[in-house]
mmCIF file of C-alpha atoms and ligand atoms in Angstrom:
data_model
loop_
_atom_site.group_PDB
_atom_site.id
_atom_site.type_symbol
_atom_site.label_atom_id
_atom_site.label_comp_id
_atom_site.label_asym_id
_atom_site.label_seq_id
_atom_site.Cartn_x
_atom_site.Cartn_y
_atom_site.Cartn_z
ATOM 1 C CA MET A 167 0.909 -6.480 -6.337
ATOM 2 C CA ASN A 168 0.567 -5.720 -2.843
ATOM 3 C CA LEU A 169 1.826 -8.432 -0.690
ATOM 4 C CA ILE A 170 2.380 -9.157 3.125
ATOM 5 C CA LEU A 171 4.752 -11.980 4.384
ATOM 6 C CA LEU A 172 3.502 -13.220 7.987
ATOM 7 C CA GLY A 173 5.129 -15.478 10.084
ATOM 8 C CA PRO A 174 7.309 -15.924 13.346
ATOM 9 C CA PRO A 175 10.826 -14.313 13.553
ATOM 10 C CA GLY A 176 13.425 -16.775 11.779
ATOM 11 C CA VAL A 177 11.025 -18.340 9.562
ATOM 12 C CA GLY A 178 12.736 -16.816 6.468
ATOM 13 C CA LYS A 179 10.592 -13.532 5.629
ATOM 14 C CA GLY A 180 13.354 -11.531 4.888
ATOM 15 C CA THR A 181 15.197 -14.110 2.841
ATOM 16 C CA GLN A 182 12.236 -14.948 0.532
ATOM 17 C CA ALA A 183 11.350 -11.087 0.482
ATOM 18 C CA LYS A 184 14.716 -10.229 -1.260
ATOM 19 C CA LEU A 185 14.129 -12.882 -3.953
ATOM 20 C CA LEU A 186 10.614 -11.425 -4.607
ATOM 21 C CA ILE A 187 11.958 -8.310 -5.079
ATOM 22 C CA ASP A 188 14.322 -9.560 -7.846
ATOM 23 C CA ARG A 189 11.455 -11.070 -9.449
ATOM 24 C CA PHE A 190 8.700 -8.578 -9.251
ATOM 25 C CA GLY A 191 10.553 -5.296 -9.213
ATOM 26 C CA ILE A 192 8.718 -3.868 -6.192
ATOM 27 C CA PRO A 193 10.238 -2.919 -3.053
ATOM 28 C CA GLN A 194 10.316 -4.679 0.488
ATOM 29 C CA ILE A 195 9.218 -2.724 3.529
ATOM 30 C CA SER A 196 10.863 -4.164 6.342
ATOM 31 C CA THR A 197 9.828 -2.130 9.669
ATOM 32 C CA GLY A 198 12.732 -4.379 11.637
ATOM 33 C CA ASP A 199 15.315 -3.194 9.035
ATOM 34 C CA ILE A 200 13.779 0.255 9.167
ATOM 35 C CA LEU A 201 14.088 0.464 12.983
ATOM 36 C CA ARG A 202 17.457 -0.961 13.183
ATOM 37 C CA ALA A 203 18.643 1.568 10.985
ATOM 38 C CA ALA A 204 17.173 4.209 13.098
ATOM 39 C CA VAL A 205 18.978 2.775 16.162
ATOM 40 C CA LYS A 206 22.228 2.899 14.239
ATOM 41 C CA ASP A 207 21.892 6.343 13.425
ATOM 42 C CA LEU A 208 20.574 7.484 16.986
ATOM 43 C CA THR A 209 17.562 9.072 15.759
ATOM 44 C CA PRO A 210 14.679 9.970 18.479
ATOM 45 C CA MET A 211 12.951 7.202 16.907
ATOM 46 C CA GLY A 212 15.878 4.748 17.235
ATOM 47 C CA VAL A 213 16.600 5.749 20.628
ATOM 48 C CA LYS A 214 12.869 5.222 21.603
ATOM 49 C CA ALA A 215 12.720 1.902 19.961
ATOM 50 C CA LYS A 216 16.104 0.364 21.211
ATOM 51 C CA GLY A 217 14.847 -0.759 24.559
ATOM 52 C CA PHE A 218 11.743 -2.412 23.156
ATOM 53 C CA MET A 219 13.792 -4.219 20.517
ATOM 54 C CA ASP A 220 16.542 -5.555 22.769
ATOM 55 C CA ALA A 221 14.001 -7.099 25.021
ATOM 56 C CA GLY A 222 12.178 -8.751 22.106
ATOM 57 C CA ALA A 223 9.166 -6.659 22.822
ATOM 58 C CA LEU A 224 7.002 -4.875 20.259
ATOM 59 C CA VAL A 225 7.665 -1.301 19.479
ATOM 60 C CA PRO A 226 4.486 0.736 20.246
ATOM 61 C CA ASP A 227 1.941 0.528 17.139
ATOM 62 C CA GLU A 228 1.804 4.192 16.577
ATOM 63 C CA VAL A 229 5.610 4.309 15.715
ATOM 64 C CA VAL A 230 5.504 1.413 13.487
ATOM 65 C CA ILE A 231 2.333 2.580 11.609
ATOM 66 C CA GLY A 232 3.856 6.060 10.871
ATOM 67 C CA ILE A 233 6.845 4.463 9.506
ATOM 68 C CA VAL A 234 4.844 2.250 7.058
ATOM 69 C CA GLU A 235 2.199 5.049 6.333
ATOM 70 C CA GLU A 236 5.250 7.362 5.328
ATOM 71 C CA ARG A 237 6.938 4.636 3.383
ATOM 72 C CA LEU A 238 4.040 3.521 1.417
ATOM 73 C CA ALA A 239 3.549 7.076 0.160
ATOM 74 C CA GLN A 240 7.022 6.797 -1.882
ATOM 75 C CA PRO A 241 7.022 6.543 -5.548
ATOM 76 C CA ASP A 242 8.522 3.258 -5.837
ATOM 77 C CA CYS A 243 5.754 1.620 -3.915
ATOM 78 C CA GLN A 244 3.293 2.629 -6.818
ATOM 79 C CA LYS A 245 3.522 -0.683 -8.639
ATOM 80 C CA GLY A 246 3.285 -2.587 -5.365
ATOM 81 C CA PHE A 247 5.120 -3.578 -2.296
ATOM 82 C CA ILE A 248 6.039 -6.604 0.021
ATOM 83 C CA LEU A 249 5.553 -5.803 3.574
ATOM 84 C CA ASP A 250 7.848 -7.930 5.888
ATOM 85 C CA GLY A 251 7.439 -7.792 9.768
ATOM 86 C CA PHE A 252 4.338 -5.593 9.440
ATOM 87 C CA PRO A 253 1.522 -5.804 10.460
ATOM 88 C CA ARG A 254 2.164 -7.417 13.604
ATOM 89 C CA THR A 255 -0.697 -6.653 15.705
ATOM 90 C CA VAL A 256 -4.590 -6.245 14.919
ATOM 91 C CA PRO A 257 -4.519 -2.657 15.512
ATOM 92 C CA GLN A 258 -1.613 -2.450 13.027
ATOM 93 C CA ALA A 259 -3.325 -4.554 10.293
ATOM 94 C CA ASP A 260 -6.605 -2.195 10.873
ATOM 95 C CA ALA A 261 -4.367 0.882 10.521
ATOM 96 C CA LEU A 262 -2.729 -0.416 7.434
ATOM 97 C CA GLY A 263 -6.237 -1.320 5.878
ATOM 98 C CA LYS A 264 -7.323 2.463 6.511
ATOM 99 C CA VAL A 265 -4.045 3.694 4.855
ATOM 100 C CA LEU A 266 -4.517 1.505 2.084
ATOM 101 C CA SER A 267 -8.125 2.241 1.043
ATOM 102 C CA GLY A 268 -7.362 5.883 1.424
ATOM 103 C CA MET A 269 -4.847 5.590 -1.184
ATOM 104 C CA GLY A 270 -7.412 3.490 -3.376
ATOM 105 C CA LYS A 271 -5.297 0.205 -2.901
ATOM 106 C CA GLN A 272 -5.787 -3.112 -1.000
ATOM 107 C CA ILE A 273 -3.691 -6.097 -0.074
ATOM 108 C CA ASP A 274 -3.669 -8.639 -2.520
ATOM 109 C CA HIS A 275 -2.240 -11.800 -0.879
ATOM 110 C CA VAL A 276 -1.025 -12.414 2.700
ATOM 111 C CA VAL A 277 1.565 -15.321 2.681
ATOM 112 C CA SER A 278 1.682 -16.881 5.746
ATOM 113 C CA LEU A 279 5.063 -19.050 6.414
ATOM 114 C CA SER A 280 5.387 -21.435 9.242
ATOM 115 C CA VAL A 281 8.027 -24.033 10.726
ATOM 116 C CA ASP A 282 8.244 -25.445 14.194
ATOM 117 C CA LYS A 283 9.652 -23.667 17.159
ATOM 118 C CA ASP A 284 12.860 -26.097 17.491
ATOM 119 C CA GLU A 285 13.754 -25.141 13.844
ATOM 120 C CA LEU A 286 13.139 -21.247 14.613
ATOM 121 C CA LEU A 287 15.363 -21.634 17.661
ATOM 122 C CA LYS A 288 18.350 -23.088 15.696
ATOM 123 C CA ARG A 289 17.797 -20.477 12.827
ATOM 124 C CA LEU A 290 17.885 -17.566 15.082
ATOM 125 C CA THR A 291 20.481 -18.449 17.587
ATOM 126 C CA GLY A 292 22.880 -19.195 14.766
ATOM 127 C CA ARG A 293 22.342 -16.029 12.866
ATOM 128 C CA ARG A 294 25.592 -13.488 12.561
ATOM 129 C CA ALA A 295 25.877 -10.356 10.843
ATOM 130 C CA CYS A 296 29.095 -8.255 9.703
ATOM 131 C CA SER A 297 29.454 -5.338 11.921
ATOM 132 C CA LYS A 298 31.296 -3.714 8.720
ATOM 133 C CA CYS A 299 28.989 -4.450 5.608
ATOM 134 C CA GLY A 300 26.149 -5.978 6.952
ATOM 135 C CA ALA A 301 26.419 -9.315 5.193
ATOM 136 C CA GLY A 302 24.432 -12.185 6.770
ATOM 137 C CA TYR A 303 25.836 -15.665 7.742
ATOM 138 C CA HIS A 304 24.677 -18.582 9.844
ATOM 139 C CA VAL A 305 27.104 -20.726 12.003
ATOM 140 C CA ASP A 306 25.251 -24.061 10.571
ATOM 141 C CA PHE A 307 23.629 -23.245 7.539
ATOM 142 C CA ALA A 308 25.935 -20.742 5.634
ATOM 143 C CA PRO A 309 29.036 -20.269 7.776
ATOM 144 C CA SER A 310 31.705 -17.746 6.888
ATOM 145 C CA LYS A 311 35.330 -19.450 5.954
ATOM 146 C CA VAL A 312 36.841 -18.203 8.834
ATOM 147 C CA ALA A 313 34.931 -18.030 12.031
ATOM 148 C CA GLY A 314 33.792 -14.792 13.021
ATOM 149 C CA VAL A 315 35.279 -12.975 10.100
ATOM 150 C CA CYS A 316 33.327 -11.765 7.150
ATOM 151 C CA ASP A 317 34.405 -13.281 3.619
ATOM 152 C CA ALA A 318 33.301 -10.242 1.856
ATOM 153 C CA CYS A 319 35.184 -7.312 3.736
ATOM 154 C CA GLY A 320 37.107 -9.065 6.549
ATOM 155 C CA GLY A 321 34.791 -7.431 9.224
ATOM 156 C CA ASP A 322 33.893 -8.925 12.536
ATOM 157 C CA LEU A 323 30.792 -10.963 12.875
ATOM 158 C CA PHE A 324 28.534 -10.293 15.660
ATOM 159 C CA GLN A 325 25.056 -11.801 16.848
ATOM 160 C CA ARG A 326 22.351 -9.093 17.114
ATOM 161 C CA GLU A 327 21.374 -8.460 20.636
ATOM 162 C CA ASP A 328 17.717 -9.752 19.942
ATOM 163 C CA ASP A 329 19.064 -13.163 18.568
ATOM 164 C CA LYS A 330 20.286 -14.286 22.185
ATOM 165 C CA GLU A 331 18.312 -17.458 23.289
ATOM 166 C CA ALA A 332 16.269 -15.607 26.234
ATOM 167 C CA THR A 333 15.155 -12.669 23.824
ATOM 168 C CA ILE A 334 14.207 -15.238 21.081
ATOM 169 C CA LEU A 335 12.029 -17.021 23.548
ATOM 170 C CA ASN A 336 10.318 -13.670 24.277
ATOM 171 C CA ARG A 337 9.998 -12.736 20.527
ATOM 172 C CA LEU A 338 8.462 -15.895 19.796
ATOM 173 C CA ALA A 339 6.162 -15.593 22.705
ATOM 174 C CA VAL A 340 5.240 -12.170 21.692
ATOM 175 C CA TYR A 341 4.574 -13.561 18.054
ATOM 176 C CA GLU A 342 2.151 -16.127 19.355
ATOM 177 C CA ALA A 343 -0.111 -13.715 21.565
ATOM 178 C CA GLN A 344 0.107 -10.554 19.225
ATOM 179 C CA THR A 345 0.846 -11.667 15.650
ATOM 180 C CA ALA A 346 -0.570 -15.186 14.959
ATOM 181 C CA PRO A 347 -4.279 -13.920 15.462
ATOM 182 C CA LEU A 348 -3.620 -12.156 12.062
ATOM 183 C CA ILE A 349 -3.723 -15.745 10.637
ATOM 184 C CA SER A 350 -7.354 -15.872 11.022
ATOM 185 C CA TYR A 351 -7.776 -12.094 10.670
ATOM 186 C CA TYR A 352 -6.728 -12.380 6.987
ATOM 187 C CA GLY A 353 -8.133 -15.658 6.477
ATOM 188 C CA ALA A 354 -11.503 -14.232 7.034
ATOM 189 C CA ALA A 355 -10.563 -11.632 4.584
ATOM 190 C CA GLY A 356 -9.909 -14.103 1.915
ATOM 191 C CA VAL A 357 -6.434 -13.172 1.203
ATOM 192 C CA LEU A 358 -4.541 -15.605 3.247
ATOM 193 C CA ARG A 359 -2.174 -18.283 1.633
ATOM 194 C CA SER A 360 -0.172 -20.865 3.803
ATOM 195 C CA VAL A 361 3.249 -21.911 2.697
ATOM 196 C CA ASP A 362 5.453 -24.364 4.618
ATOM 197 C CA GLY A 363 8.688 -22.547 5.305
ATOM 198 C CA LEU A 364 10.789 -25.812 6.123
ATOM 199 C CA GLY A 365 13.079 -26.737 2.991
ATOM 200 C CA THR A 366 15.542 -25.100 0.824
ATOM 201 C CA VAL A 367 15.419 -21.174 0.150
ATOM 202 C CA ASP A 368 14.449 -22.128 -3.679
ATOM 203 C CA GLY A 369 12.091 -24.526 -2.850
ATOM 204 C CA VAL A 370 10.010 -22.377 -0.456
ATOM 205 C CA GLN A 371 10.245 -19.402 -2.977
ATOM 206 C CA ALA A 372 8.763 -21.785 -5.816
ATOM 207 C CA GLU A 373 6.084 -22.482 -3.388
ATOM 208 C CA ILE A 374 5.277 -19.082 -2.826
ATOM 209 C CA LEU A 375 5.373 -18.221 -6.416
ATOM 210 C CA ALA A 376 2.864 -21.079 -7.191
ATOM 211 C CA VAL A 377 0.359 -19.700 -4.472
ATOM 212 C CA LEU A 378 0.827 -16.067 -5.867
ATOM 213 C CA GLN A 379 -0.147 -17.429 -9.250
ATOM 214 C CA GLY A 380 -2.860 -19.297 -8.274
ATOM 215 C CA ALA A 381 -1.541 -22.731 -8.935
ATOM 216 C CA ARG A 382 -1.885 -23.986 -5.657
HETATM 217 P P1 AMP B 404 12.429 -8.301 12.721
HETATM 218 O O1 AMP B 404 13.639 -7.794 12.251
HETATM 219 O O2 AMP B 404 11.371 -8.280 11.943
HETATM 220 O O3 AMP B 404 12.245 -9.610 13.702
HETATM 221 O O4 AMP B 404 12.157 -7.103 13.847
HETATM 222 C C1 AMP B 404 12.930 -6.745 15.142
HETATM 223 C C2 AMP B 404 12.486 -6.183 15.962
HETATM 224 O O5 AMP B 404 11.845 -4.869 15.638
HETATM 225 C C3 AMP B 404 11.120 -6.849 16.646
HETATM 226 O O6 AMP B 404 11.591 -7.598 17.576
HETATM 227 C C4 AMP B 404 10.327 -5.407 17.211
HETATM 228 O O7 AMP B 404 11.068 -5.107 18.523
HETATM 229 C C5 AMP B 404 10.824 -4.488 16.154
HETATM 230 N N1 AMP B 404 9.652 -4.452 15.246
HETATM 231 C C6 AMP B 404 9.797 -4.616 13.737
HETATM 232 N N2 AMP B 404 8.588 -4.473 13.065
HETATM 233 C C7 AMP B 404 7.664 -4.300 14.123
HETATM 234 C C8 AMP B 404 6.270 -4.079 14.099
HETATM 235 N N3 AMP B 404 5.511 -4.214 13.114
HETATM 236 N N4 AMP B 404 5.663 -3.691 15.267
HETATM 237 C C9 AMP B 404 6.373 -3.660 16.402
HETATM 238 N N5 AMP B 404 7.350 -3.794 16.700
HETATM 239 C C10 AMP B 404 8.283 -4.181 15.388
#
């Protein structure tokens, strides 16, 4: 199954993707995660991407298209894949279509997740991650036992630079301008399935499974 999770930052794409990996045994391809790893490792791509990411802007299409093309060619994507955070522009979607058709593949489903802007802001500004082991927390919805300290390893928790409020507002504006048009793009292609992203993690997962199985 070849799947795209589409939706604004903070809607829960990454969380839902992780549950789908376990269920279907196919990998998640998160361009955000791949770029953050490159920034951390100070690779040439990471150095180039950092400024765009910190500002809440999109990294240039050719960079992310190259990342995804390389990743899709790896053997673990044979059975399928979950794209999370890609494509984010119409040129990225066009390029993905070309890459896949060159491999004799196609996108089976695009799951479009949505929640309102106030909820997105609350989710994103409260996100924290451990600087040592990477574990994720949320100050309201999934707090650590001791504020600022990781339950798992005792590392310090930090807020991603691009989860600060001013940057988030920019990321949401970028989403509306550049990524939201993909809803009609994939709607016209007949592969779009819409799911309400508000609710419990398990509730949203059940909705996603229902649309993937054609029950809704
Ligand atoms: P994410 O974790 O998916 O919200 O991505 C974090 C940041 O990485 C974004 O704000 C962009 O700067 C960059 N990024 C991730 N995926 C893409 C993409 N498909 N196109 C352009 N930039 C991206």
